[in-house]
Coordinates of C-alpha atoms and ligand atoms in Angstrom, one line a residue:
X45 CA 49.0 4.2 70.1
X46 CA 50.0 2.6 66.6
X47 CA 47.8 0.0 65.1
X48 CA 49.7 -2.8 63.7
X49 CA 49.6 -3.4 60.0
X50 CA 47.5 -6.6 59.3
X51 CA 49.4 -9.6 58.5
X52 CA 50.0 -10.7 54.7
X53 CA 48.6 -14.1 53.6
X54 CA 51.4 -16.6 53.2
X55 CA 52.2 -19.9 54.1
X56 CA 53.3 -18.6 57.9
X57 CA 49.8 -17.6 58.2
X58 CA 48.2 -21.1 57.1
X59 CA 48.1 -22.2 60.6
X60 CA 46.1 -19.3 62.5
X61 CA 43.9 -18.5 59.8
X62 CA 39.9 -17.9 61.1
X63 CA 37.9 -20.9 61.9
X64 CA 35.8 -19.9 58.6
X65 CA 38.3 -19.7 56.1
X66 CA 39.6 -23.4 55.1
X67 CA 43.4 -24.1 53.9
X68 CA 45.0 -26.9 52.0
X69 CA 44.6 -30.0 53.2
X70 CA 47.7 -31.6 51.8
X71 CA 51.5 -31.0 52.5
X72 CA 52.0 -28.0 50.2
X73 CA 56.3 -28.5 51.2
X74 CA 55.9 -32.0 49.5
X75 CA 54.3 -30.2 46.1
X76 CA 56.0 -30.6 43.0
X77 CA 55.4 -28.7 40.0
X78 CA 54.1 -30.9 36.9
X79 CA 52.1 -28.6 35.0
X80 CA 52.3 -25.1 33.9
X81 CA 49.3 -22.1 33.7
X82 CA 49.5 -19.2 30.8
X83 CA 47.4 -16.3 32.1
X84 CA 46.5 -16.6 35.4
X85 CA 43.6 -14.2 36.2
X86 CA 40.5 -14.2 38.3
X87 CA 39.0 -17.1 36.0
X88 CA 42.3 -19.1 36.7
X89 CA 42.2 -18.9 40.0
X90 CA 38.4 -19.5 40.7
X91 CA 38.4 -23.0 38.2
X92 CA 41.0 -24.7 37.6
X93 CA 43.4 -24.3 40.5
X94 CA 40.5 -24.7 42.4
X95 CA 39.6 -28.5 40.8
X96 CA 43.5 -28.9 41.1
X97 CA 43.4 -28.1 44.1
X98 CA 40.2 -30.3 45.2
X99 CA 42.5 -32.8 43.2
X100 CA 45.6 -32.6 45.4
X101 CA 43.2 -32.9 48.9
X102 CA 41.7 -36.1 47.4
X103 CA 44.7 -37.7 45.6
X104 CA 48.0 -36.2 46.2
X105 CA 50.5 -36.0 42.9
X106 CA 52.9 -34.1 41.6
X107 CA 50.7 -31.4 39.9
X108 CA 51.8 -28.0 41.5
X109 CA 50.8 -25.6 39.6
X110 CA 53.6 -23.0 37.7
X111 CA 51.6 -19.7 36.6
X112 CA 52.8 -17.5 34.3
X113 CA 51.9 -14.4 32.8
X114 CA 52.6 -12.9 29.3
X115 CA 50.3 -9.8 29.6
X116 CA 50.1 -7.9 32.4
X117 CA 49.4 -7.9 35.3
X118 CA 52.3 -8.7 37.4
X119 CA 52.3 -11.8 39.3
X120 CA 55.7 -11.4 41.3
X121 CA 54.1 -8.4 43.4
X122 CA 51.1 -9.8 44.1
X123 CA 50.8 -14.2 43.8
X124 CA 54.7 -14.5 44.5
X125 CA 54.9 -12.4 47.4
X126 CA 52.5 -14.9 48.8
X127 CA 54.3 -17.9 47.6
X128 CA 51.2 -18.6 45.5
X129 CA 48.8 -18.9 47.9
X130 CA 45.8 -16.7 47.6
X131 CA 42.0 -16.4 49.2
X132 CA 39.0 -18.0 47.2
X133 CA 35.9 -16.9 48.2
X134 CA 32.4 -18.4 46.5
X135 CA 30.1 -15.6 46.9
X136 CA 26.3 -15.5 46.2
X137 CA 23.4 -13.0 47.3
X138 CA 24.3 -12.6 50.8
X139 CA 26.3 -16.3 51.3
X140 CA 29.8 -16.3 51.7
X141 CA 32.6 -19.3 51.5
X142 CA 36.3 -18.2 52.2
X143 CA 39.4 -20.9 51.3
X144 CA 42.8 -20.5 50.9
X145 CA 43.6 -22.1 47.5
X146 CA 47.3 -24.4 47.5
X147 CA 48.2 -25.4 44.3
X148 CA 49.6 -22.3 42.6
X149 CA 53.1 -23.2 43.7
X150 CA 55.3 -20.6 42.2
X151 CA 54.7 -17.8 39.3
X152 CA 57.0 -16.6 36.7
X153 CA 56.3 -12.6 34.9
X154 CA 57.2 -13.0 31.3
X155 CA 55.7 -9.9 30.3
X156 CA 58.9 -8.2 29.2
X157 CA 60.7 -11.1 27.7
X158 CA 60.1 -14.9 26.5
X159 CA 62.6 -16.5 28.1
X160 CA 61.8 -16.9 31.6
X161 CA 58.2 -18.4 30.0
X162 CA 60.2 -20.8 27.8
X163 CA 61.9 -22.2 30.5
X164 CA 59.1 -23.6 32.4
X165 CA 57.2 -24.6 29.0
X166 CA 60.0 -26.5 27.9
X167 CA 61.3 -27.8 31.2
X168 CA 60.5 -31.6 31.6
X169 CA 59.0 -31.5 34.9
X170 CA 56.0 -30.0 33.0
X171 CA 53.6 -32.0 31.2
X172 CA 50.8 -30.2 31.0
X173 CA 49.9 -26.5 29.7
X174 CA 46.6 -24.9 30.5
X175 CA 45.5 -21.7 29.5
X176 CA 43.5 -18.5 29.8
X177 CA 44.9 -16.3 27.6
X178 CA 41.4 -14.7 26.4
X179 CA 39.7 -15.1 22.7
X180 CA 42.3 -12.5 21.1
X181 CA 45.3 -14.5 22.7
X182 CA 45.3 -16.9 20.0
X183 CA 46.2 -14.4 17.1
X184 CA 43.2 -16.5 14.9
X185 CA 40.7 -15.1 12.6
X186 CA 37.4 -15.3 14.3
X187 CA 35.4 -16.5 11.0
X188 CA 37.9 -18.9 10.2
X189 CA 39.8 -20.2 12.9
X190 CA 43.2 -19.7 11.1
X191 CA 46.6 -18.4 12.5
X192 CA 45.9 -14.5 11.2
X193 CA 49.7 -13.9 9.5
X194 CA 49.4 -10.0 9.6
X195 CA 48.6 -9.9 13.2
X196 CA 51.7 -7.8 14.1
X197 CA 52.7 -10.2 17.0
X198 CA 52.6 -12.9 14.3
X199 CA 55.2 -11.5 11.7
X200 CA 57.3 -10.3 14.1
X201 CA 57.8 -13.7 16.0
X202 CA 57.9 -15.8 12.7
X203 CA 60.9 -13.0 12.1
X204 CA 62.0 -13.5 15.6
X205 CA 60.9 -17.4 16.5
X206 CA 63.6 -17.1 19.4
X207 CA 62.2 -14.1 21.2
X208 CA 58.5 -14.8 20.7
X209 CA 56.0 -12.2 22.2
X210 CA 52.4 -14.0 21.0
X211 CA 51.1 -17.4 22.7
X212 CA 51.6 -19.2 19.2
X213 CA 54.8 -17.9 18.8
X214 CA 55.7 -19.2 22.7
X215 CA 54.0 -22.0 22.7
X216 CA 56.2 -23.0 19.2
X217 CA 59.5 -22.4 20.7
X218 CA 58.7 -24.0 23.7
X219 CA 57.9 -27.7 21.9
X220 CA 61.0 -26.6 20.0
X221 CA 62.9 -26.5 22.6
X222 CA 61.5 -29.4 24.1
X223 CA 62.5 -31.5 20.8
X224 CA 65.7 -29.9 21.6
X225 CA 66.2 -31.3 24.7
X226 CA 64.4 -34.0 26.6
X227 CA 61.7 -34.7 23.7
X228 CA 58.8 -35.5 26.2
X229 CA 55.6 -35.0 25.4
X230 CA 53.1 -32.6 26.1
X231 CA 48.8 -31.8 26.5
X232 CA 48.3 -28.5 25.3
X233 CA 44.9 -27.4 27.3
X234 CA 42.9 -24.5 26.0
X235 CA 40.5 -23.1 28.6
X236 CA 39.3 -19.6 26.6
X237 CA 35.5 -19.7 25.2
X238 CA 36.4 -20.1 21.5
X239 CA 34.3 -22.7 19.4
X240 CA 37.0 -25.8 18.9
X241 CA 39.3 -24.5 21.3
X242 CA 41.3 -27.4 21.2
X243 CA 41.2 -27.0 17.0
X244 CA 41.6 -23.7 17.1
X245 CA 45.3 -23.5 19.3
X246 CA 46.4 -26.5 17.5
X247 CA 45.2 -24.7 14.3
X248 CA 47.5 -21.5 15.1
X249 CA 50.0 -23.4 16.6
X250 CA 50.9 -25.6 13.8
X251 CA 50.9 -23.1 11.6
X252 CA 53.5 -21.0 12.9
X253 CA 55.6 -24.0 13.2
X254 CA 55.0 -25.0 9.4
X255 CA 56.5 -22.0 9.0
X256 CA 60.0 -22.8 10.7
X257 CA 59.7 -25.3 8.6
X258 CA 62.2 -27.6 10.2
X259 CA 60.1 -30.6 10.6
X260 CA 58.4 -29.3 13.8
X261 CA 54.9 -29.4 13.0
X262 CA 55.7 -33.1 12.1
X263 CA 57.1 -33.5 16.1
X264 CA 54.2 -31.2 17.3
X265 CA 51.7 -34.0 15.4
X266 CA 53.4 -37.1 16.8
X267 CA 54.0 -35.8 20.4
X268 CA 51.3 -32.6 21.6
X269 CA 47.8 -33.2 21.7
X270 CA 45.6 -30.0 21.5
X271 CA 42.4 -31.5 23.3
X272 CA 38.8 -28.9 23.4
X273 CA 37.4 -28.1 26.8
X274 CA 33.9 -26.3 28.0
X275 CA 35.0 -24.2 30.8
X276 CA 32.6 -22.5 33.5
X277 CA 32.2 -20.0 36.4
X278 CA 32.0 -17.1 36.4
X279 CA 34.8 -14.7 37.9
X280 CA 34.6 -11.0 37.3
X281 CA 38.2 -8.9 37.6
X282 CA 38.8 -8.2 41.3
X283 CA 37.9 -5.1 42.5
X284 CA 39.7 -3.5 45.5
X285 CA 36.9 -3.9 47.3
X286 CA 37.4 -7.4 47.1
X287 CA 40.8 -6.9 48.8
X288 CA 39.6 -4.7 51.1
X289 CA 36.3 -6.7 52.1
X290 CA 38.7 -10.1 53.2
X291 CA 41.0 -7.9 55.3
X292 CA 38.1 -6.5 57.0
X293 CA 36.3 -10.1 57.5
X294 CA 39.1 -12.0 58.4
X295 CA 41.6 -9.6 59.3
X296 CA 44.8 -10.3 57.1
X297 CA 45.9 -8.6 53.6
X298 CA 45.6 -10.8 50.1
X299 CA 46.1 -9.0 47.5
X300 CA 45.0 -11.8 45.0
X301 CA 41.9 -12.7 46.1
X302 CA 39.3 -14.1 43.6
X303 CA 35.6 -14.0 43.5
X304 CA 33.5 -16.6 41.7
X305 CA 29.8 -18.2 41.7
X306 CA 29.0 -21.0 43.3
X307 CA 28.6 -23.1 39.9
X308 CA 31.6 -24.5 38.2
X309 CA 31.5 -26.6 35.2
X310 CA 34.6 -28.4 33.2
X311 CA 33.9 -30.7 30.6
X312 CA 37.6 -31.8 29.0
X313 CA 37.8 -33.5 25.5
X314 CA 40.0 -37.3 26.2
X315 CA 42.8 -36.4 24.1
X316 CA 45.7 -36.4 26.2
X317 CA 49.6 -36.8 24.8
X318 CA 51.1 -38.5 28.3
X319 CA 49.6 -38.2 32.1
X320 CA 46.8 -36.2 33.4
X321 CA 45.7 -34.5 36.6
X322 CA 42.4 -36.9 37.5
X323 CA 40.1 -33.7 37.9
X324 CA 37.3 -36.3 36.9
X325 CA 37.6 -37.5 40.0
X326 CA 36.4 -34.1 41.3
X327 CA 33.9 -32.7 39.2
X328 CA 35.1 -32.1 35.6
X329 CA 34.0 -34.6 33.0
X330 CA 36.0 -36.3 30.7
X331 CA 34.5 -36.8 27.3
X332 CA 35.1 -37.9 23.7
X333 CA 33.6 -34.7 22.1
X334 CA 33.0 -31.8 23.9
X335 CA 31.2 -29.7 21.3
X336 CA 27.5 -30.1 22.0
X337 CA 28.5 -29.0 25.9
X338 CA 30.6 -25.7 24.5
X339 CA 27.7 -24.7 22.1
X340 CA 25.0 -24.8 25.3
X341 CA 27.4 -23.0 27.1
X342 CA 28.2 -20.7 24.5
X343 CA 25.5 -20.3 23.1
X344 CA 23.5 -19.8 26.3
X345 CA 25.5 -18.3 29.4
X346 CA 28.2 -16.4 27.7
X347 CA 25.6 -15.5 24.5
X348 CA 22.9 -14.2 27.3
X349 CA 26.0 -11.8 28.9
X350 CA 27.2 -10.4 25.6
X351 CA 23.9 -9.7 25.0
X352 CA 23.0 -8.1 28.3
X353 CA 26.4 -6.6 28.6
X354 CA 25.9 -4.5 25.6
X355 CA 21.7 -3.4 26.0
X356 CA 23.1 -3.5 29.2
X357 CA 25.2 -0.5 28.8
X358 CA 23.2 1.3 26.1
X359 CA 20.3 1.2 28.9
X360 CA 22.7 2.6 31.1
X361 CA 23.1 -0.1 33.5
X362 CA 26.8 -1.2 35.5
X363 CA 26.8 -5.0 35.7
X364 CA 24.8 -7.8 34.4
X365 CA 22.8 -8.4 37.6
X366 CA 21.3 -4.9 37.3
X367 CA 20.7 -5.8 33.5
X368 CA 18.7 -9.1 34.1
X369 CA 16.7 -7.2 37.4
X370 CA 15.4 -5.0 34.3
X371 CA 12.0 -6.7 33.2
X372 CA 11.7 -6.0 29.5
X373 CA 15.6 -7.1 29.2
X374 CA 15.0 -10.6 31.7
X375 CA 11.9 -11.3 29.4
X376 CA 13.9 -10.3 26.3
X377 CA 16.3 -12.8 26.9
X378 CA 14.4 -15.6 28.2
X379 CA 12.4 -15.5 25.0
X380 CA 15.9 -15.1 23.0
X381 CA 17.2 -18.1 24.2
X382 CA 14.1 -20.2 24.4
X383 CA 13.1 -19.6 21.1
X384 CA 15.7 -18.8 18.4
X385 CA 19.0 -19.8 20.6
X386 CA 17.9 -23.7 21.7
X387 CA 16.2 -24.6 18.3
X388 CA 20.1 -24.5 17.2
X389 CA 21.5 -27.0 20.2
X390 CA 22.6 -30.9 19.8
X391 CA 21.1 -33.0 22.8
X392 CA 23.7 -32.8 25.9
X393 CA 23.9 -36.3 27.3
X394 CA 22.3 -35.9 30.9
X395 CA 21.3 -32.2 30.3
X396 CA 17.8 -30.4 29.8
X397 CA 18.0 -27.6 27.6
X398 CA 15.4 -25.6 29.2
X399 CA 16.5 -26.4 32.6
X400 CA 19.9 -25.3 31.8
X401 CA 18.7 -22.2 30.5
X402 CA 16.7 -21.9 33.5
X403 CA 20.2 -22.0 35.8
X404 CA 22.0 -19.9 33.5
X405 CA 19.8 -16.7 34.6
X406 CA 19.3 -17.7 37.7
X407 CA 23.3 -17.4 37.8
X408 CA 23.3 -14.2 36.5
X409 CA 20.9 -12.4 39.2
X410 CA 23.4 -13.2 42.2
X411 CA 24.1 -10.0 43.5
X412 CA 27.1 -10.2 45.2
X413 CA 28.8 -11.1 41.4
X414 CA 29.6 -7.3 40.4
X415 CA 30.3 -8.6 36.9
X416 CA 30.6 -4.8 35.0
X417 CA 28.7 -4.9 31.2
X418 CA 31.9 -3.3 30.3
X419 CA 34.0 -5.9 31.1
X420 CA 31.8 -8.5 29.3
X421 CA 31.8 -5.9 26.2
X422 CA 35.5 -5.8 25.9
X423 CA 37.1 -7.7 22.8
X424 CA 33.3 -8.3 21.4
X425 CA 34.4 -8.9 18.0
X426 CA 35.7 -11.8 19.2
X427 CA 32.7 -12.9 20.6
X428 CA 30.3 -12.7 18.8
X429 CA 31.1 -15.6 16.7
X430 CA 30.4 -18.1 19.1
X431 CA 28.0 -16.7 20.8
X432 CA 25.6 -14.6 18.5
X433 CA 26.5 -15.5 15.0
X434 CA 26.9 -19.2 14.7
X435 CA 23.3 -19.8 16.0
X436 CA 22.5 -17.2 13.6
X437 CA 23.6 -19.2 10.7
X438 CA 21.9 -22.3 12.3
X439 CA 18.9 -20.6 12.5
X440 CA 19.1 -18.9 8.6
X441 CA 20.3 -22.6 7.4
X442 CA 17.0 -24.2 9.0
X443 CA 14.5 -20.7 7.6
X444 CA 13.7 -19.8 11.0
X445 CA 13.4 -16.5 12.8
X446 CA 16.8 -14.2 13.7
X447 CA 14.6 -11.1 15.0
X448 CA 16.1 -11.6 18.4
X449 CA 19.4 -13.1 17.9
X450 CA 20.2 -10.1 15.5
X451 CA 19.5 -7.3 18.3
X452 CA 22.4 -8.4 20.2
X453 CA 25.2 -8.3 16.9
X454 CA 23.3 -4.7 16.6
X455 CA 24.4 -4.2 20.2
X456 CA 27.5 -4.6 19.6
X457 CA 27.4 -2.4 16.8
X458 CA 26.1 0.1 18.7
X459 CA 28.1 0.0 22.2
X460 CA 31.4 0.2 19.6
X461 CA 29.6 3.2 17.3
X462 CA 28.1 5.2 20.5
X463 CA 31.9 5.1 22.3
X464 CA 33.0 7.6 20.4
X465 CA 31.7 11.4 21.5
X466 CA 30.5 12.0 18.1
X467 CA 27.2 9.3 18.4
X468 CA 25.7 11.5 21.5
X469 CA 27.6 9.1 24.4
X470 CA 31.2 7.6 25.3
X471 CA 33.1 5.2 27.2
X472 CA 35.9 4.1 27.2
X473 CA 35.8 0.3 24.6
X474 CA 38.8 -2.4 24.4
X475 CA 38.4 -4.4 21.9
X476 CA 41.0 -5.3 18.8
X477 CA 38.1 -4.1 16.3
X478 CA 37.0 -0.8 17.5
X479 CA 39.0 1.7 15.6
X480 CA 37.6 0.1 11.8
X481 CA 34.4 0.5 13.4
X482 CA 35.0 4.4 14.4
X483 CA 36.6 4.8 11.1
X484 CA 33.9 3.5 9.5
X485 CA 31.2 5.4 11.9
X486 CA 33.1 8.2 11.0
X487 CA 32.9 7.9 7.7
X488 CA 29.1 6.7 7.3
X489 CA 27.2 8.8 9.8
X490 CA 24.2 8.1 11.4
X491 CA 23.0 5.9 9.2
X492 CA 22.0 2.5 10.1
X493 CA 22.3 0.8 6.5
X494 CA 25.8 2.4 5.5
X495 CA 26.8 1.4 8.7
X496 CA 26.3 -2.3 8.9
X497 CA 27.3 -2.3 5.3
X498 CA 30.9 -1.6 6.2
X499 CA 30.9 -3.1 9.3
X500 CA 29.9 -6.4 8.0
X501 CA 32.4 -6.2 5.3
X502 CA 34.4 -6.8 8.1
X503 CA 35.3 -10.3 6.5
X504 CA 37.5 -11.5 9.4
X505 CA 34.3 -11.7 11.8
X506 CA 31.4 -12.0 9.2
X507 CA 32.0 -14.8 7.2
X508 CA 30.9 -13.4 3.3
X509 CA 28.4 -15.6 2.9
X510 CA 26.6 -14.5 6.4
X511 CA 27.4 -11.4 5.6
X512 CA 25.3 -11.2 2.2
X513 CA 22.3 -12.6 3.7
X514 CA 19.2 -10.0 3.1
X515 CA 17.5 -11.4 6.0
X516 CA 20.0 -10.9 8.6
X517 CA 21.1 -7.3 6.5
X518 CA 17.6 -6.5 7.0
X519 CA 17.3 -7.3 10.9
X520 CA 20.8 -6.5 11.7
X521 CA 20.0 -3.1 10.2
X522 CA 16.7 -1.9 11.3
X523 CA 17.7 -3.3 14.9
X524 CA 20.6 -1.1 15.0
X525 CA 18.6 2.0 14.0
X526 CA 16.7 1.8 16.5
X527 CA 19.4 1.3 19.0
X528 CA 21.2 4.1 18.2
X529 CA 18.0 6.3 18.9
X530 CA 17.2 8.2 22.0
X531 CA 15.2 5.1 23.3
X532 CA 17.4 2.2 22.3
X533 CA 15.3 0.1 24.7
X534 CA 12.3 1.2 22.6
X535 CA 13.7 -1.7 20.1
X536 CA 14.4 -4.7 22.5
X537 CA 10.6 -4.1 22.9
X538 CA 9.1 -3.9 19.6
X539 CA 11.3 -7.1 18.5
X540 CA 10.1 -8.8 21.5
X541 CA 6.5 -8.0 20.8
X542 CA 7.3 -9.1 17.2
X543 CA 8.2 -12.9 18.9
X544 CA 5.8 -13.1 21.0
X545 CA 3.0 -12.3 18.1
X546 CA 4.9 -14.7 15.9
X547 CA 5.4 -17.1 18.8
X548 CA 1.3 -17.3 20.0
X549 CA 0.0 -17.5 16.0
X550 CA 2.5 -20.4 15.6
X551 CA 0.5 -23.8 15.9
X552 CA 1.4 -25.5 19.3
X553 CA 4.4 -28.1 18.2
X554 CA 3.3 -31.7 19.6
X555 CA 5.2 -33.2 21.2
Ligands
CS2_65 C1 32.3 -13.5 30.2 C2 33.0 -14.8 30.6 O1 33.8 -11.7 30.1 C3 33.2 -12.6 29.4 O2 33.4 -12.7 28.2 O3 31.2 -13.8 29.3 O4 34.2 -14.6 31.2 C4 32.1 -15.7 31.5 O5 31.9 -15.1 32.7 C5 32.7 -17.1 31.7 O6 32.8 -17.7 30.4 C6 31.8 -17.9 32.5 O7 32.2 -19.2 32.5

């Protein structure tokens, strides 16, 4: 007897789905695109097609979603064959929630050529761009912010403006194009953890079009508006035994299932060049500067995973839930974020630091979140800047303490040194900066001072005049020694110790 294949998610299934797994409850036939998605991933799907989604059940509007992709992966195989629709599930410990998520209405693959990504961009039914197109996406320099002009994605495209291949390149022909046609205009929404995100695309982006120099940038000024945004859940890449796990509970095939936390958190800068999606209405927050709620998160969540993703892996451990159940790394943090990482904060309106800290590692112990170290690690360099080394310089600026703060940056030192076979270990690293750190591990040795010498003359993450501080040399340095030892967790101890000596001699602050 032949089994029969299970049934592929799409809209004919919508109406004999399991009693536990909830569907759109709006007319998805009656959908009309109105804004567009670069870079839809797990994180994508998890956030903000969720709260569009939420949106569209509470007050319907013409904001189908349009997702396309730039990088791989492929969306037609996967997403399209489904007609968009795809299986959510909020997972934590041993507590599942299963929905089918509506508002991803069509996709476009882009990967080989601009063009079919220019023509949703510039199309007039689309007045809104979000995007996830990670840190290294926008082509900036980390320590700066600025459009980096020998990125080789950059000089081609400014050679090539009509066959663009990076997201400033793209995202400039498209408002040219759009200038070209209809002339409406459009909110360009940056959803990727960079400081200033908002800055920082509008930055590159205006740039490039200087460059054209056909009285773009002055269009882009009087008709885009590049607002910041804090963006939050976390989403690890989908494993197949993710796909494999909803076939087996519910008894049909997605193969674009994501996996999130329970905790979401969207806090949007009110910026906006025409009409928005009311997501306020369903969670996100809609504020007039959104940069004390990106440094907390920052600064706290996404600095506490950088950090336990690297120890994390030089410790030998797979995700960041195994990392935090280690003691000495779940008190190292703690005492990292309590005592050198909050000092460096701006009050959050409505928001207790230590509570949110708190939260944050509560988040990161759910189990069922198989969020790999590795995955955190990749593209480090530019991370670090927002999440390690501008509470550094906060912390240098006000003559307090870096002893912890400065393990992590050696972490990441040491997880890019230690890849290569050479340094005793190896795995494989992605991340735009790790062959000037092999070259220079190659050409240094095993030894911690010549090492963070060159490495911190790396001028595009390490701002010179961080770079030349003797104090965070000093740390940096003898941090990274011992990391790259036998017992790198030998370190995260003694600097821990250090603290919590420091810490108990300190007189009690009143209050
Ligand atoms: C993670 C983030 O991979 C990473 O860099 O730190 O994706 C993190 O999970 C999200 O920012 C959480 O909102």
């Amino acid at each position: 007897m032949s089994v029969a294949a299970p049934e592929t998610l799409g809209p004919a299934l919508l109406d004999r789905l399991p009693a536990a797994v909830q569907k759109p409850a709006y007319d998805r036939a009656a959908l009309a695109p109105g804004m567009a998605h670069l870079g839809v991933g797990a994180f994508h799907r998890c956030h903000q097609a969720e709260y569009t989604d939420d949106l569209l059940s509470l007050q319907f509007d013409r904001w189908g979603v349009v997702g396309i992709n730039i990088r791989p992966p492929n969306l037609t195989e996967t997403l399209g064959r489904q007609s968009g629709l795809y299986t959510r599930l909020i997972r934590e410990n041993s507590h599942i929630e299963a929905r089918i998520i509506g508002s991803i209405l069509e996709v476009v693959d882009s990967q080989a050529r601009a063009a079919p990504a220019l023509d949703v961009l510039s199309s007039s039914d689309i007045e809104l761009v979000t995007m996830t197109v990670t840190e290294k996406g926008y082509c900036h320099i980390p320590s700066s912010g600025e459009l980096d002009l020998s990125h080789p994605d950059i000089v081609h495209d400014l050679a090539n403006p009509q066959t663009p291949r990076s997201v400033p390149g793209i995202l400039a022909r498209a408002l040219e194009q759009r200038r070209a046609t209809h002339g409406q205009p459009l909110t360009l929404l940056s959803c990727d953890n960079i400081q200033s995100n908002g800055i920082i695309l509008a930055n590159v982006v205006r740039a490039f079009a200087q460059r054209r120099g056909n009285g773009l940038a002055d269009w882009i000024e009087a008709n885009a508006a590049f607002p910041s945004a804090m963006v939050d859940r976390i989403a690890p890449a989908v494993t197949q035994d993710d796909l494999d796990s909803v076939e087996q509970w519910f008894g049909y095939r997605d193969a674009a299932v994501a996996v999130g936390e329970p905790f979401r958190q969207w806090v949007i800068e009110h910026k906006f060049a025409g009409r928005m999606p009311r997501w306020d209405l369903v969670g996100a927050t809609f504020v007039d500067d959104v940069t004390p709620f990106e440094h907390l998160k920052m600064r706290v969540l996404n600095g506490a995973q950088t950090t336990l993703a690297t120890l994390g892996v030089l410790a030998g451990l797979e995700h960041t839930s195994d990392a935090i159940a280690d003691p000495l790394l779940a008190a190292f943090i703690k005492c990292m974020l309590v005592e050198e990482t909050l000092p460096t904060l701006t009050p959050v309106p409505g928001m207790d630091p230590l509570t949110y800290v708190e939260q944050s590692l509560g988040r990161l112990k759910n189990t069922a979140i198989r969020h790999r170290n590795h995955q955190i690690a990749t593209d480090g360099s530019q991370k670090i800047v927002q999440r390690l080394l501008n509470p550094i310089r906060d912390r240098l600026r006000q003559g307090e303490s870096i002893a912890l703060l400065s393990v992590p940056v050696a972490g990441w030192m040491a997880y890019l040194i230690q890849a290569s076979e050479k340094f005793g270990r190896s795995w494989p690293v992605s991340d735009p900066y790790a062959g000037k750190v092999a070259a220079i591990a190659d050409a240094t040795g095993r030894d911690a001072k010549a090492l963070v010498a060159g490495i911190l003359a790396i001028d595009t993450i390490f701002d010179p005049g961080l770079a030349a501080n003797d104090t965070f040399r000093k740390a940096v340095t003898s941090a990274l020694d011992g990391l790259l030892s036998d017992d790198p967790m030998a370190t995260v101890k003694r600097n821990l110790k250090q603290a919590d000596t420091t810490r108990l001699k300190r007189p009690a602050r009143s209050a």
